[in-house]
Amino acid sequence: ACFESLVQFIKGSQLNIFLDADMTSKCINFANKIRNDNNSIVYHNLHKTYDGYRAYCHENEDTMINKLETDIFGGGFPYIVSDNKGHLMEIIKYLKKRETHYNMIGYIDANLLIYTKDDGDDDDLENVKDIWKSKIIAYSPRIIYGVDSYSEKRENTYLFSTNRIINPLNLQQM
């Protein structure tokens, strides 16, 4: 029923605009076939994605936390992303406890910015390239879309999923 409704919608519309990061020629061909015309216009986004970023998501969370810990206390400025604020705060608490092992007391507080429903300054999101420079950034679903924070110093993202708060498609967007 849903597919049939979509087909009727495409067929009956004067203009269809399809926007998606995963748009392919198959989508356009599908619409043209339904409409019996070749009047679709495709806008090709030439924006180049950033190279050099690595995103980590392991089934064994301890493996990922160990990698995150090594990254941070080795001088890295990663993103720490979680779909659950409580879980994110547990990870941060663990990292703070590990400061003594590295003889870096206060390092996390001095270098971490947190964005959750209760933490973080919305004004920061207007100028993240400067404010987030040389900072560890931790956030939960408060930030999902529309923040471009490319930094040459930032190379890694650690994604922690509890599958309790948001769905996997939104988590991927984070």
C-alpha atoms as a printed R data frame, in Angstrom:
    type eleno elety resid chain resno      x      y       z
1   ATOM     1    CA   ALA     A     1  0.000  0.000   0.000
2   ATOM     2    CA   CYS     A     2  2.806  2.412   0.841
3   ATOM     3    CA   PHE     A     3  4.658  1.692  -2.410
4   ATOM     4    CA   GLU     A     4  1.467  2.096  -4.432
5   ATOM     5    CA   SER     A     5  0.832  5.455  -2.746
6   ATOM     6    CA   LEU     A     6  4.355  6.592  -3.622
7   ATOM     7    CA   VAL     A     7  3.866  5.575  -7.259
8   ATOM     8    CA   GLN     A     8  0.561  7.480  -7.451
9   ATOM     9    CA   PHE     A     9  2.151 10.517  -5.832
10  ATOM    10    CA   ILE     A    10  5.038 10.568  -8.327
11  ATOM    11    CA   LYS     A    11  2.693  9.954 -11.255
12  ATOM    12    CA   GLY     A    12  0.252 12.700 -10.300
13  ATOM    13    CA   SER     A    13  2.701 15.443  -9.363
14  ATOM    14    CA   GLN     A    14  3.668 18.246 -11.713
15  ATOM    15    CA   LEU     A    15  7.131 18.416 -10.197
16  ATOM    16    CA   ASN     A    16  9.054 15.929  -8.098
17  ATOM    17    CA   ILE     A    17 12.188 16.879  -6.263
18  ATOM    18    CA   PHE     A    18 14.182 14.025  -4.819
19  ATOM    19    CA   LEU     A    19 16.886 14.891  -2.320
20  ATOM    20    CA   ASP     A    20 19.059 12.402  -0.582
21  ATOM    21    CA   ALA     A    21 22.737 11.843   0.022
22  ATOM    22    CA   ASP     A    22 22.386  8.426  -1.631
23  ATOM    23    CA   MET     A    23 20.576  9.582  -4.794
24  ATOM    24    CA   THR     A    24 21.475  7.426  -7.773
25  ATOM    25    CA   SER     A    25 20.508  7.302 -11.421
26  ATOM    26    CA   LYS     A    26 18.272  4.339 -10.539
27  ATOM    27    CA   CYS     A    27 16.027  6.681  -8.527
28  ATOM    28    CA   ILE     A    28 15.684  9.068 -11.464
29  ATOM    29    CA   ASN     A    29 15.068  6.223 -13.922
30  ATOM    30    CA   PHE     A    30 12.394  4.861 -11.581
31  ATOM    31    CA   ALA     A    31 10.591  8.234 -11.485
32  ATOM    32    CA   ASN     A    32 10.893  8.703 -15.267
33  ATOM    33    CA   LYS     A    33  9.458  5.237 -15.915
34  ATOM    34    CA   ILE     A    34  6.477  5.880 -13.636
35  ATOM    35    CA   ARG     A    35  5.811  9.278 -15.225
36  ATOM    36    CA   ASN     A    36  6.423  8.068 -18.809
37  ATOM    37    CA   ASP     A    37  8.769 10.975 -19.470
38  ATOM    38    CA   ASN     A    38 12.403 11.916 -19.235
39  ATOM    39    CA   ASN     A    39 11.949 15.317 -17.673
40  ATOM    40    CA   SER     A    40 13.750 14.721 -14.438
41  ATOM    41    CA   ILE     A    41 16.492 17.140 -13.550
42  ATOM    42    CA   VAL     A    42 19.395 15.903 -11.499
43  ATOM    43    CA   TYR     A    43 21.545 18.156  -9.392
44  ATOM    44    CA   HIS     A    44 24.903 16.526  -8.765
45  ATOM    45    CA   ASN     A    45 26.428 17.633  -5.513
46  ATOM    46    CA   LEU     A    46 30.112 18.189  -6.215
47  ATOM    47    CA   HIS     A    47 30.967 18.785  -2.579
48  ATOM    48    CA   LYS     A    48 33.887 16.529  -1.755
49  ATOM    49    CA   THR     A    49 33.698 14.565   1.444
50  ATOM    50    CA   TYR     A    50 36.647 14.807   3.747
51  ATOM    51    CA   ASP     A    51 39.361 12.203   3.477
52  ATOM    52    CA   GLY     A    52 41.248 10.828   6.426
53  ATOM    53    CA   TYR     A    53 38.349 10.393   8.845
54  ATOM    54    CA   ARG     A    54 37.909  7.059  10.514
55  ATOM    55    CA   ALA     A    55 34.759  5.981  12.310
56  ATOM    56    CA   TYR     A    56 34.900  3.175  14.855
57  ATOM    57    CA   CYS     A    57 31.988  1.061  15.968
58  ATOM    58    CA   HIS     A    58 32.832 -2.368  17.408
59  ATOM    59    CA   GLU     A    59 30.501 -5.004  18.743
60  ATOM    60    CA   ASN     A    60 32.910 -5.334  21.656
61  ATOM    61    CA   GLU     A    61 32.565 -1.957  23.322
62  ATOM    62    CA   ASP     A    62 35.636 -2.493  25.531
63  ATOM    63    CA   THR     A    63 37.791 -2.709  22.395
64  ATOM    64    CA   MET     A    64 36.443  0.610  21.191
65  ATOM    65    CA   ILE     A    65 36.830  2.304  24.584
66  ATOM    66    CA   ASN     A    66 40.456  1.144  24.739
67  ATOM    67    CA   LYS     A    67 41.066  2.579  21.269
68  ATOM    68    CA   LEU     A    68 39.345  5.846  22.286
69  ATOM    69    CA   GLU     A    69 41.424  6.045  25.462
70  ATOM    70    CA   THR     A    70 44.677  5.543  23.541
71  ATOM    71    CA   ASP     A    71 43.613  8.160  20.999
72  ATOM    72    CA   ILE     A    72 42.716 10.816  23.588
73  ATOM    73    CA   PHE     A    73 45.685 10.356  25.904
74  ATOM    74    CA   GLY     A    74 47.952 10.150  22.880
75  ATOM    75    CA   GLY     A    75 46.985 13.702  21.918
76  ATOM    76    CA   GLY     A    76 44.036 13.040  19.590
77  ATOM    77    CA   PHE     A    77 40.862 15.131  19.448
78  ATOM    78    CA   PRO     A    78 38.145 12.663  18.422
79  ATOM    79    CA   TYR     A    79 34.392 12.817  18.348
80  ATOM    80    CA   ILE     A    80 32.649 10.632  20.925
81  ATOM    81    CA   VAL     A    81 29.088  9.986  19.771
82  ATOM    82    CA   SER     A    82 26.343  8.100  21.565
83  ATOM    83    CA   ASP     A    83 22.633  7.662  21.006
84  ATOM    84    CA   ASN     A    84 22.124  7.869  24.776
85  ATOM    85    CA   LYS     A    85 23.191 10.699  27.099
86  ATOM    86    CA   GLY     A    86 23.540  8.432  30.143
87  ATOM    87    CA   HIS     A    87 25.849  6.079  28.292
88  ATOM    88    CA   LEU     A    88 27.896  8.991  26.953
89  ATOM    89    CA   MET     A    89 28.361 10.353  30.459
90  ATOM    90    CA   GLU     A    90 29.491  6.896  31.691
91  ATOM    91    CA   ILE     A    91 32.191  6.852  29.002
92  ATOM    92    CA   ILE     A    92 33.352 10.341  29.990
93  ATOM    93    CA   LYS     A    93 33.407  9.353  33.672
94  ATOM    94    CA   TYR     A    94 35.574  6.339  32.784
95  ATOM    95    CA   LEU     A    95 37.978  8.526  30.785
96  ATOM    96    CA   LYS     A    96 38.308 10.939  33.706
97  ATOM    97    CA   LYS     A    97 39.220  8.031  35.989
98  ATOM    98    CA   ARG     A    98 41.926  6.984  33.517
99  ATOM    99    CA   GLU     A    99 43.676 10.384  33.709
100 ATOM   100    CA   THR     A   100 45.738  9.235  36.704
101 ATOM   101    CA   HIS     A   101 47.112  6.272  34.737
102 ATOM   102    CA   TYR     A   102 48.531  8.706  32.171
103 ATOM   103    CA   ASN     A   103 49.544 11.333  34.767
104 ATOM   104    CA   MET     A   104 47.218 13.801  33.042
105 ATOM   105    CA   ILE     A   105 44.878 14.931  35.852
106 ATOM   106    CA   GLY     A   106 42.334 17.473  34.582
107 ATOM   107    CA   TYR     A   107 43.059 16.761  30.903
108 ATOM   108    CA   ILE     A   108 39.511 15.669  30.061
109 ATOM   109    CA   ASP     A   109 37.847 18.679  31.722
110 ATOM   110    CA   ALA     A   110 40.285 21.063  30.001
111 ATOM   111    CA   ASN     A   111 39.865 19.549  26.524
112 ATOM   112    CA   LEU     A   112 36.298 18.210  26.345
113 ATOM   113    CA   LEU     A   113 33.145 19.894  25.072
114 ATOM   114    CA   ILE     A   114 29.879 18.028  25.743
115 ATOM   115    CA   TYR     A   115 26.597 18.500  23.879
116 ATOM   116    CA   THR     A   116 23.547 16.698  25.241
117 ATOM   117    CA   LYS     A   117 19.997 17.801  25.977
118 ATOM   118    CA   ASP     A   118 21.324 19.368  29.201
119 ATOM   119    CA   ASP     A   119 24.909 20.286  28.295
120 ATOM   120    CA   GLY     A   120 26.615 22.544  25.787
121 ATOM   121    CA   ASP     A   121 26.093 26.037  24.463
122 ATOM   122    CA   ASP     A   122 23.911 26.368  21.348
123 ATOM   123    CA   ASP     A   123 25.941 29.412  20.313
124 ATOM   124    CA   ASP     A   124 28.961 27.112  19.877
125 ATOM   125    CA   LEU     A   125 27.178 25.415  16.982
126 ATOM   126    CA   GLU     A   126 27.349 28.612  14.910
127 ATOM   127    CA   ASN     A   127 31.154 28.569  14.776
128 ATOM   128    CA   VAL     A   128 32.314 25.032  15.457
129 ATOM   129    CA   LYS     A   129 35.428 25.272  13.299
130 ATOM   130    CA   ASP     A   130 36.992 27.679  15.786
131 ATOM   131    CA   ILE     A   131 35.315 26.631  19.035
132 ATOM   132    CA   TRP     A   132 35.832 22.896  18.487
133 ATOM   133    CA   LYS     A   133 39.432 23.281  17.282
134 ATOM   134    CA   SER     A   134 41.774 21.139  19.385
135 ATOM   135    CA   LYS     A   135 38.918 19.868  21.557
136 ATOM   136    CA   ILE     A   136 37.481 16.436  22.236
137 ATOM   137    CA   ILE     A   137 33.808 16.627  21.255
138 ATOM   138    CA   ALA     A   138 31.230 14.364  22.912
139 ATOM   139    CA   TYR     A   139 27.579 14.488  21.907
140 ATOM   140    CA   SER     A   140 24.317 12.624  22.079
141 ATOM   141    CA   PRO     A   141 21.282 13.038  19.778
142 ATOM   142    CA   ARG     A   142 21.157 16.785  20.459
143 ATOM   143    CA   ILE     A   143 23.360 17.128  17.382
144 ATOM   144    CA   ILE     A   144 22.250 15.019  14.448
145 ATOM   145    CA   TYR     A   145 22.072 17.197  11.353
146 ATOM   146    CA   GLY     A   146 23.670 20.259   9.866
147 ATOM   147    CA   VAL     A   147 26.911 20.785  11.777
148 ATOM   148    CA   ASP     A   148 29.966 20.831   9.533
149 ATOM   149    CA   SER     A   149 33.040 20.627  11.693
150 ATOM   150    CA   TYR     A   150 35.867 19.641   9.411
151 ATOM   151    CA   SER     A   151 39.203 19.904  11.180
152 ATOM   152    CA   GLU     A   152 42.581 18.792   9.961
153 ATOM   153    CA   LYS     A   153 43.477 17.730  13.517
154 ATOM   154    CA   ARG     A   154 40.398 15.553  14.010
155 ATOM   155    CA   GLU     A   155 40.694 12.116  12.490
156 ATOM   156    CA   ASN     A   156 38.554  9.699  14.480
157 ATOM   157    CA   THR     A   157 34.939  9.256  15.480
158 ATOM   158    CA   TYR     A   158 33.834  6.708  18.077
159 ATOM   159    CA   LEU     A   159 30.172  5.742  17.838
160 ATOM   160    CA   PHE     A   160 28.510  4.067  20.819
161 ATOM   161    CA   SER     A   161 25.058  2.650  20.174
162 ATOM   162    CA   THR     A   162 22.613  1.483  22.810
163 ATOM   163    CA   ASN     A   163 19.732  1.199  20.294
164 ATOM   164    CA   ARG     A   164 17.418  2.683  22.917
165 ATOM   165    CA   ILE     A   165 16.931  6.307  21.932
166 ATOM   166    CA   ILE     A   166 17.137  6.762  18.155
167 ATOM   167    CA   ASN     A   167 16.900  4.451  15.200
168 ATOM   168    CA   PRO     A   168 19.967  3.190  13.262
169 ATOM   169    CA   LEU     A   169 19.377  5.537  10.307
170 ATOM   170    CA   ASN     A   170 19.516  8.608  12.551
171 ATOM   171    CA   LEU     A   171 22.492  7.197  14.390
172 ATOM   172    CA   GLN     A   172 24.370  6.865  11.099
173 ATOM   173    CA   GLN     A   173 23.638 10.532  10.350
174 ATOM   174    CA   MET     A   174 25.117 11.619  13.678
